[in-house]
Structures are given as structure tokens and as C-alpha cells.
């Protein structure tokens, strides 16, 4: 699967918005509608937190309908209008899978050593509810900035 | 530069690092004001901000329309009607079974009268970028 973004800032931005769903579509063939009325259909290589999308093996149709084949296409996030999501992808599972990846990266390095995203003085100092950060929840709880039907 | 927030490393809104990330020694957990007066702050396993059922801000009104059919007016004379599956603070939305209507105005050369044309298309599942959204409403009832 595609590697994780390295920047903490990008991870946090992605984790708290719906871009994370687009990041979960990496490897899928999708159509992206741009703001300039053109469309690009290709395989998603990567999507970053700012919705910049990189596609490969692209069929680009401009607003007049003229088709162009492109090997590699980079679309700035601000130029995206729609992203068509393939039918066979379950949205909640995709989002939960991406969140699990982020939590895994955050906890990488073990409890004692390794670099942590949040510097903690010691585990015992903090009340219990903040310690939930260090152990990933077994049932993925979406951050509260996600509003989606439960169950 | 820091942001006076708490849990995450960077603020969701201003994307500046939080006090906790930058100066972990002087950071103190913020006081938590929980919704019901009965439960005290030491309640175990309380998540960051449990989803409340009260309507507090305009985005909460959209939360009431989750899994319902909605009408979205967008920029460039576009309208979407679909089932709202998810949204975020930017109004990026996931819509299912969506019908997009694009309205164009053609002006007759001789008579100069305006002819309104609309083009529709159906898309099974669509991700909409929030900066194109103008308004969100329940679907308009005809008549």
C-alpha cells in the first residue's frame, strides 16, 4: 500500500477532515471533475492533506470534450470539484482503515522508547482519559469532526 | 507561534502547533466542562468531545440531515440532490445517489431573450469539495 505522509501537520489535517477518505482511495481508478469543467479519469497514486491528487494512466477530457492520454497528472487541491468514488468501496471501512494507519504510525516505536508525537512527562501523571491516546481504541472511533451515521 | 488548544499536536483550525507540543513542561490539561452536571470531570474513558445532541452551531443543523436526502446549491449554477453520508467542517461532503443539475443561459441572437437550459446527470457516490458549496437545505418540495 502507499506509504504514510511524514508530516505531523499533514496527518492531523487529514485526520480531521474528509480528505482521509480520498487518501484511502489510493490505487483505485476514479474520475476527478475539476473546477474548469474538465475531467480526469485515472488511477489515484496519492492524495495529500490539501487534496492535491496525483493520478497515473490518465484519460483527460477538457471542457470541449477533447481527450488526451497522460502518463502522470498532478491536480492542485483547489482545482478539484468532485471525486467520483467507486461503487465497490465501503466508505466507513476505508476511513477507519486510514485512521488505523495513522494511529499505528503514531504509536510506532513502542511505549517506552521511540519518538512520540506528543511528548509525555510520564504515563502516571496524566489522568486516564488522556492516556487513551497511547493505546489505539479497539473499535475505531472517528474524531468528532466527522459527522456520519453510526451503525 | 502556538495555538491555545489541547489534545492534538496541531490545531485543527489554525494548524499551528499546540502549547502541549511546543512546551510540554508548562502545559496543563484544560478544565473539562461535561454536558450533564452529574458526571464529574474524572469520569473514565471520556472521549475528547462526545457528540452532543443539542444544536449549538450552524454545522449542527447539517448534522441533523445526515443520511437524509438534501439539496445542495453550488457555485457555477450547479445543484446537487442526494443522500448525505458524511461531511466535515469545510463542507466537503459525501453524497450518494446524487443528481447534478447544471443550468446554463443561452441568449437568442435576434430576439435577445434568455433561454434557460439545464443538464442533469446521475452519479452513484460523489465526494464534493467544500469550497464549491453555497448552501445546504432539505430537498425542495414541488408546489
Short mmCIF file of C-alpha atoms in Angstrom, two decimals:
data_model
loop_
_atom_site.label_atom_id
_atom_site.label_comp_id
_atom_site.label_asym_id
_atom_site.label_seq_id
_atom_site.Cartn_x
_atom_site.Cartn_y
_atom_site.Cartn_z
CA UNK A 1 0.00 0.00 0.00
CA UNK A 2 1.12 3.60 -0.32
CA UNK A 3 3.35 4.95 2.41
CA UNK A 4 2.14 7.36 5.05
CA UNK A 5 2.79 11.08 4.82
CA UNK A 6 5.65 12.07 7.02
CA UNK A 7 4.50 15.45 8.28
CA UNK A 8 2.66 15.51 11.60
CA UNK A 9 0.79 18.59 10.49
CA UNK A 10 -0.49 16.89 7.35
CA UNK A 11 -1.52 13.84 9.30
CA UNK A 12 -3.52 15.96 11.73
CA UNK A 13 -5.18 17.94 9.00
CA UNK A 14 -6.07 14.76 7.13
CA UNK A 15 -7.28 13.02 10.24
CA UNK A 16 -9.74 15.81 10.98
CA UNK A 17 -11.32 16.20 7.56
CA UNK A 18 -12.83 14.10 4.80
CA UNK A 19 -9.63 14.13 2.79
CA UNK A 20 -8.84 10.95 4.63
CA UNK A 21 -11.43 9.15 2.53
CA UNK A 22 -9.66 10.26 -0.64
CA UNK A 23 -6.38 9.04 0.79
CA UNK A 24 -7.98 5.67 1.30
CA UNK A 25 -8.80 5.51 -2.41
CA UNK A 26 -5.15 5.24 -3.40
CA UNK A 27 -4.80 2.59 -6.06
CA UNK A 28 -8.36 2.93 -7.31
CA UNK A 29 -9.38 4.15 -10.72
CA UNK A 30 -11.57 7.21 -10.26
CA UNK A 31 -12.82 10.22 -12.12
CA UNK A 32 -11.93 13.66 -10.81
CA UNK A 33 -14.05 16.58 -12.00
CA UNK A 34 -12.12 19.81 -11.99
CA UNK A 35 -13.38 23.31 -11.43
CA UNK A 36 -12.51 24.22 -15.01
CA UNK A 37 -15.17 21.78 -16.23
CA UNK A 38 -12.63 19.20 -17.37
CA UNK A 39 -12.42 15.64 -16.07
CA UNK A 40 -9.53 13.30 -15.44
CA UNK A 41 -10.00 9.55 -15.14
CA UNK A 42 -7.08 7.54 -13.84
CA UNK A 43 -5.56 5.58 -11.01
CA UNK A 44 -5.02 7.54 -7.80
CA UNK A 45 -1.36 7.44 -6.80
CA UNK A 46 -1.54 9.71 -3.79
CA UNK A 47 -3.68 12.36 -2.14
CA UNK A 48 -2.28 14.75 0.43
CA UNK A 49 -3.98 16.68 3.20
CA UNK A 50 -4.64 19.65 0.92
CA UNK A 51 -6.46 17.42 -1.57
CA UNK A 52 -3.66 17.65 -4.14
CA UNK A 53 -4.14 14.49 -6.21
CA UNK A 54 -1.63 12.62 -8.29
CA UNK A 55 -3.06 10.31 -10.95
CA UNK A 56 -1.42 7.91 -13.38
CA UNK A 57 -2.55 6.45 -16.72
CA UNK A 58 -4.96 9.30 -17.09
CA UNK A 59 -7.58 9.98 -19.70
CA UNK A 60 -8.01 13.76 -19.55
CA UNK A 61 -11.05 15.27 -21.16
CA UNK A 62 -11.05 19.04 -21.40
CA UNK A 63 -14.16 21.17 -21.33
CA UNK A 64 -14.61 20.88 -25.07
CA UNK A 65 -14.55 17.11 -24.90
CA UNK A 66 -11.11 16.64 -26.38
CA UNK A 67 -9.39 13.56 -25.00
CA UNK A 68 -5.73 13.39 -24.04
CA UNK A 69 -3.78 10.45 -22.66
CA UNK A 70 -1.41 11.34 -19.87
CA UNK A 71 1.05 9.20 -18.01
CA UNK A 72 1.13 11.29 -14.86
CA UNK A 73 -1.16 14.10 -13.75
CA UNK A 74 -0.93 16.30 -10.67
CA UNK A 75 -4.07 18.20 -9.71
CA UNK A 76 -3.93 21.01 -7.19
CA UNK A 77 -6.46 20.57 -4.40
CA UNK A 78 -8.13 23.88 -5.09
CA UNK A 79 -8.96 22.78 -8.61
CA UNK A 80 -10.95 19.75 -7.54
CA UNK A 81 -14.70 19.98 -7.76
CA UNK A 82 -15.83 16.35 -7.46
CA UNK A 83 -14.20 12.99 -6.94
CA UNK A 84 -16.25 10.03 -8.08
CA UNK A 85 -15.99 7.25 -5.57
CA UNK A 86 -16.04 3.71 -6.97
CA UNK A 87 -19.16 1.76 -6.04
CA UNK A 88 -17.36 -1.19 -4.56
CA UNK A 89 -15.63 0.82 -1.84
CA UNK A 90 -17.23 0.93 1.59
CA UNK A 91 -16.78 4.46 2.86
CA UNK A 92 -16.74 3.79 6.58
CA UNK A 93 -14.30 0.91 6.25
CA UNK A 94 -11.99 2.99 4.08
CA UNK A 95 -11.96 5.84 6.58
CA UNK A 96 -11.47 3.52 9.53
CA UNK A 97 -8.62 1.78 7.75
CA UNK A 98 -6.89 5.10 7.14
CA UNK A 99 -7.35 6.21 10.74
CA UNK A 100 -5.93 2.92 11.95
CA UNK A 101 -2.87 3.53 9.81
CA UNK A 102 -2.38 6.95 11.35
CA UNK A 103 -2.72 5.59 14.87
CA UNK A 104 -0.28 2.84 14.10
CA UNK A 105 2.28 5.35 12.88
CA UNK A 106 1.69 7.46 15.94
CA UNK A 107 2.35 4.57 18.28
CA UNK A 108 5.27 3.17 16.38
CA UNK A 109 8.39 2.82 18.47
CA UNK A 110 6.76 1.14 21.45
CA UNK A 111 5.58 2.51 24.75
CA UNK A 112 8.95 3.14 26.38
CA UNK A 113 11.28 4.30 23.66
CA UNK A 114 10.81 5.69 20.21
CA UNK A 115 9.70 9.11 19.09
CA UNK A 116 6.25 10.10 20.16
CA UNK A 117 4.10 12.72 18.54
CA UNK A 118 3.09 14.11 21.92
CA UNK A 119 5.88 14.43 24.47
CA UNK A 120 4.61 12.97 27.70
CA UNK A 121 6.24 13.54 31.07
CA UNK A 122 5.29 10.13 32.33
CA UNK A 123 2.32 7.93 31.92
CA UNK A 124 1.17 8.11 35.55
CA UNK A 125 0.98 11.91 35.66
CA UNK A 126 -1.84 12.14 33.19
CA UNK A 127 -5.43 11.36 34.01
CA UNK A 128 -6.80 8.25 32.40
CA UNK A 129 -8.75 9.91 29.66
CA UNK A 130 -5.64 11.40 28.09
CA UNK A 131 -3.86 8.08 28.19
CA UNK A 132 -6.25 6.72 25.63
CA UNK A 133 -4.04 8.44 23.07
CA UNK A 134 -1.24 5.93 23.60
CA UNK A 135 -3.36 2.84 23.17
CA UNK A 136 -5.33 2.71 19.97
CA UNK A 137 -9.03 2.09 20.55
CA UNK A 138 -10.13 -1.37 19.53
CA UNK A 139 -13.25 -0.10 17.86
CA UNK A 140 -12.20 2.80 15.73
CA UNK A 141 -13.86 5.95 16.95
CA UNK A 142 -13.99 8.64 14.36
CA UNK A 143 -12.75 12.03 15.50
CA UNK A 144 -15.66 14.19 16.45
CA UNK A 145 -15.17 16.40 13.43
CA UNK A 146 -16.61 13.56 11.39
CA UNK A 147 -20.34 13.55 11.21
CA UNK A 148 -21.64 10.36 9.75
CA UNK A 149 -24.43 7.95 10.61
CA UNK A 150 -23.48 5.48 13.28
CA UNK A 151 -24.05 1.80 12.86
CA UNK B 1 3.70 30.53 17.33
CA UNK B 2 1.39 28.31 19.24
CA UNK B 3 -2.32 27.77 19.44
CA UNK B 4 -4.10 27.58 22.77
CA UNK B 5 -5.66 24.20 22.20
CA UNK B 6 -5.06 20.86 23.78
CA UNK B 7 -5.22 17.30 22.63
CA UNK B 8 -3.86 17.02 19.14
CA UNK B 9 -0.39 18.08 18.16
CA UNK B 10 -1.63 20.79 15.84
CA UNK B 11 -4.75 22.88 15.97
CA UNK B 12 -7.48 21.73 13.62
CA UNK B 13 -8.42 25.23 12.72
CA UNK B 14 -5.25 27.25 12.51
CA UNK B 15 -2.82 24.31 12.03
CA UNK B 16 -0.37 25.91 14.43
CA UNK B 17 1.30 23.65 16.99
CA UNK B 18 -0.45 23.38 20.30
CA UNK B 19 1.09 24.50 23.58
CA UNK B 20 1.39 20.85 24.51
CA UNK B 21 3.60 20.09 21.55
CA UNK B 22 5.82 23.12 21.83
CA UNK B 23 6.19 23.49 25.60
CA UNK B 24 5.18 20.19 27.15
CA UNK B 25 6.61 21.17 30.54
CA UNK B 26 4.31 24.09 31.18
CA UNK B 27 1.25 22.56 29.56
CA UNK B 28 -1.61 21.58 31.82
CA UNK B 29 -4.71 19.66 30.81
CA UNK B 30 -7.63 22.06 30.33
CA UNK B 31 -10.64 22.02 32.58
CA UNK B 32 -13.37 19.87 31.12
CA UNK B 33 -16.92 21.00 31.31
CA UNK B 34 -19.01 17.95 30.65
CA UNK B 35 -22.60 18.27 29.41
CA UNK B 36 -24.51 16.73 32.31
CA UNK B 37 -23.93 18.31 35.68
CA UNK B 38 -23.90 14.92 37.42
CA UNK B 39 -20.83 13.31 35.94
CA UNK B 40 -17.61 14.78 37.27
CA UNK B 41 -14.53 15.53 35.30
CA UNK B 42 -12.76 12.41 36.50
CA UNK B 43 -15.17 10.22 34.56
CA UNK B 44 -13.17 7.47 32.96
CA UNK B 45 -12.85 6.89 29.25
CA UNK B 46 -14.41 10.21 28.31
CA UNK B 47 -13.52 10.90 24.70
CA UNK B 48 -12.40 14.29 23.51
CA UNK B 49 -15.76 15.88 22.86
CA UNK B 50 -18.58 13.38 22.89
CA UNK B 51 -21.01 14.14 20.04
CA UNK B 52 -23.76 16.23 21.61
CA UNK B 53 -27.38 16.07 20.64
CA UNK B 54 -28.01 19.78 21.11
CA UNK B 55 -27.79 22.17 18.21
CA UNK B 56 -25.07 24.64 19.00
CA UNK B 57 -23.69 25.94 15.74
CA UNK B 58 -24.83 26.04 12.11
CA UNK B 59 -22.89 22.88 11.26
CA UNK B 60 -25.04 21.01 13.74
CA UNK B 61 -28.04 21.75 11.55
CA UNK B 62 -26.34 19.83 8.78
CA UNK B 63 -25.72 17.01 11.22
CA UNK B 64 -29.49 16.72 11.58
CA UNK B 65 -29.70 15.97 7.84
CA UNK B 66 -27.26 13.07 7.90
CA UNK B 67 -28.46 10.07 5.93
CA UNK B 68 -31.30 12.17 4.57
CA UNK B 69 -31.79 13.47 1.10
CA UNK B 70 -30.61 17.05 0.77
CA UNK B 71 -30.37 19.79 -1.77
CA UNK B 72 -27.01 21.47 -2.25
CA UNK B 73 -26.60 24.64 -4.23
CA UNK B 74 -23.11 25.06 -5.61
CA UNK B 75 -21.14 27.67 -7.43
CA UNK B 76 -21.33 27.98 -11.21
CA UNK B 77 -25.10 27.39 -11.29
CA UNK B 78 -24.93 23.80 -10.14
CA UNK B 79 -27.30 21.95 -7.86
CA UNK B 80 -26.99 18.56 -6.30
CA UNK B 81 -29.70 16.39 -4.84
CA UNK B 82 -28.53 13.35 -2.99
CA UNK B 83 -28.28 11.45 0.26
CA UNK B 84 -25.79 12.96 2.68
CA UNK B 85 -23.45 10.29 4.02
CA UNK B 86 -20.73 12.38 5.64
CA UNK B 87 -19.40 15.90 5.86
CA UNK B 88 -16.69 17.87 7.62
CA UNK B 89 -16.04 21.41 8.77
CA UNK B 90 -15.04 22.54 5.27
CA UNK B 91 -18.36 21.24 3.98
CA UNK B 92 -16.58 18.58 1.97
CA UNK B 93 -19.42 16.09 1.55
CA UNK B 94 -20.04 12.55 0.51
CA UNK B 95 -23.32 12.26 -1.35
CA UNK B 96 -24.93 9.06 -2.53
CA UNK B 97 -27.38 8.60 -5.42
CA UNK B 98 -26.80 12.15 -6.46
CA UNK B 99 -28.35 14.02 -9.35
CA UNK B 100 -26.38 17.03 -10.56
CA UNK B 101 -28.16 19.81 -12.40
CA UNK B 102 -26.14 22.34 -14.39
CA UNK B 103 -28.12 25.37 -15.52
CA UNK B 104 -26.97 27.43 -18.48
CA UNK B 105 -28.39 30.55 -20.04
CA UNK B 106 -28.39 30.90 -23.77
CA UNK B 107 -29.23 34.24 -25.29
CA UNK B 108 -31.03 34.25 -28.59
CA UNK B 109 -29.08 36.37 -31.03
CA UNK B 110 -32.03 38.04 -32.72
CA UNK B 111 -34.61 38.39 -30.01
CA UNK B 112 -32.13 38.66 -27.09
CA UNK B 113 -34.37 36.52 -24.98
CA UNK B 114 -32.78 34.29 -22.38
CA UNK B 115 -33.25 30.57 -22.72
CA UNK B 116 -32.54 28.58 -19.59
CA UNK B 117 -31.24 25.09 -20.17
CA UNK B 118 -30.43 22.51 -17.54
CA UNK B 119 -28.32 19.39 -17.93
CA UNK B 120 -28.69 16.56 -15.46
CA UNK B 121 -26.57 13.57 -14.71
CA UNK B 122 -26.63 10.86 -12.06
CA UNK B 123 -23.66 9.69 -10.05
CA UNK B 124 -23.85 6.81 -7.54
CA UNK B 125 -21.33 8.13 -5.00
CA UNK B 126 -19.71 11.52 -5.06
CA UNK B 127 -17.15 13.39 -2.98
CA UNK B 128 -17.79 17.12 -3.14
CA UNK B 129 -15.11 19.64 -2.25
CA UNK B 130 -16.44 22.11 0.27
CA UNK B 131 -15.32 25.33 -1.33
CA UNK B 132 -17.85 24.89 -4.11
CA UNK B 133 -20.80 24.59 -1.76
CA UNK B 134 -23.06 27.62 -1.39
CA UNK B 135 -25.98 26.28 0.61
CA UNK B 136 -27.34 23.06 2.04
CA UNK B 137 -31.06 22.51 2.52
CA UNK B 138 -33.70 19.81 2.67
CA UNK B 139 -34.93 18.93 -0.83
CA UNK B 140 -37.36 21.48 -2.22
CA UNK B 141 -40.94 20.35 -2.24
CA UNK B 142 -42.66 21.00 -5.54
CA UNK B 143 -45.89 23.05 -5.36
#
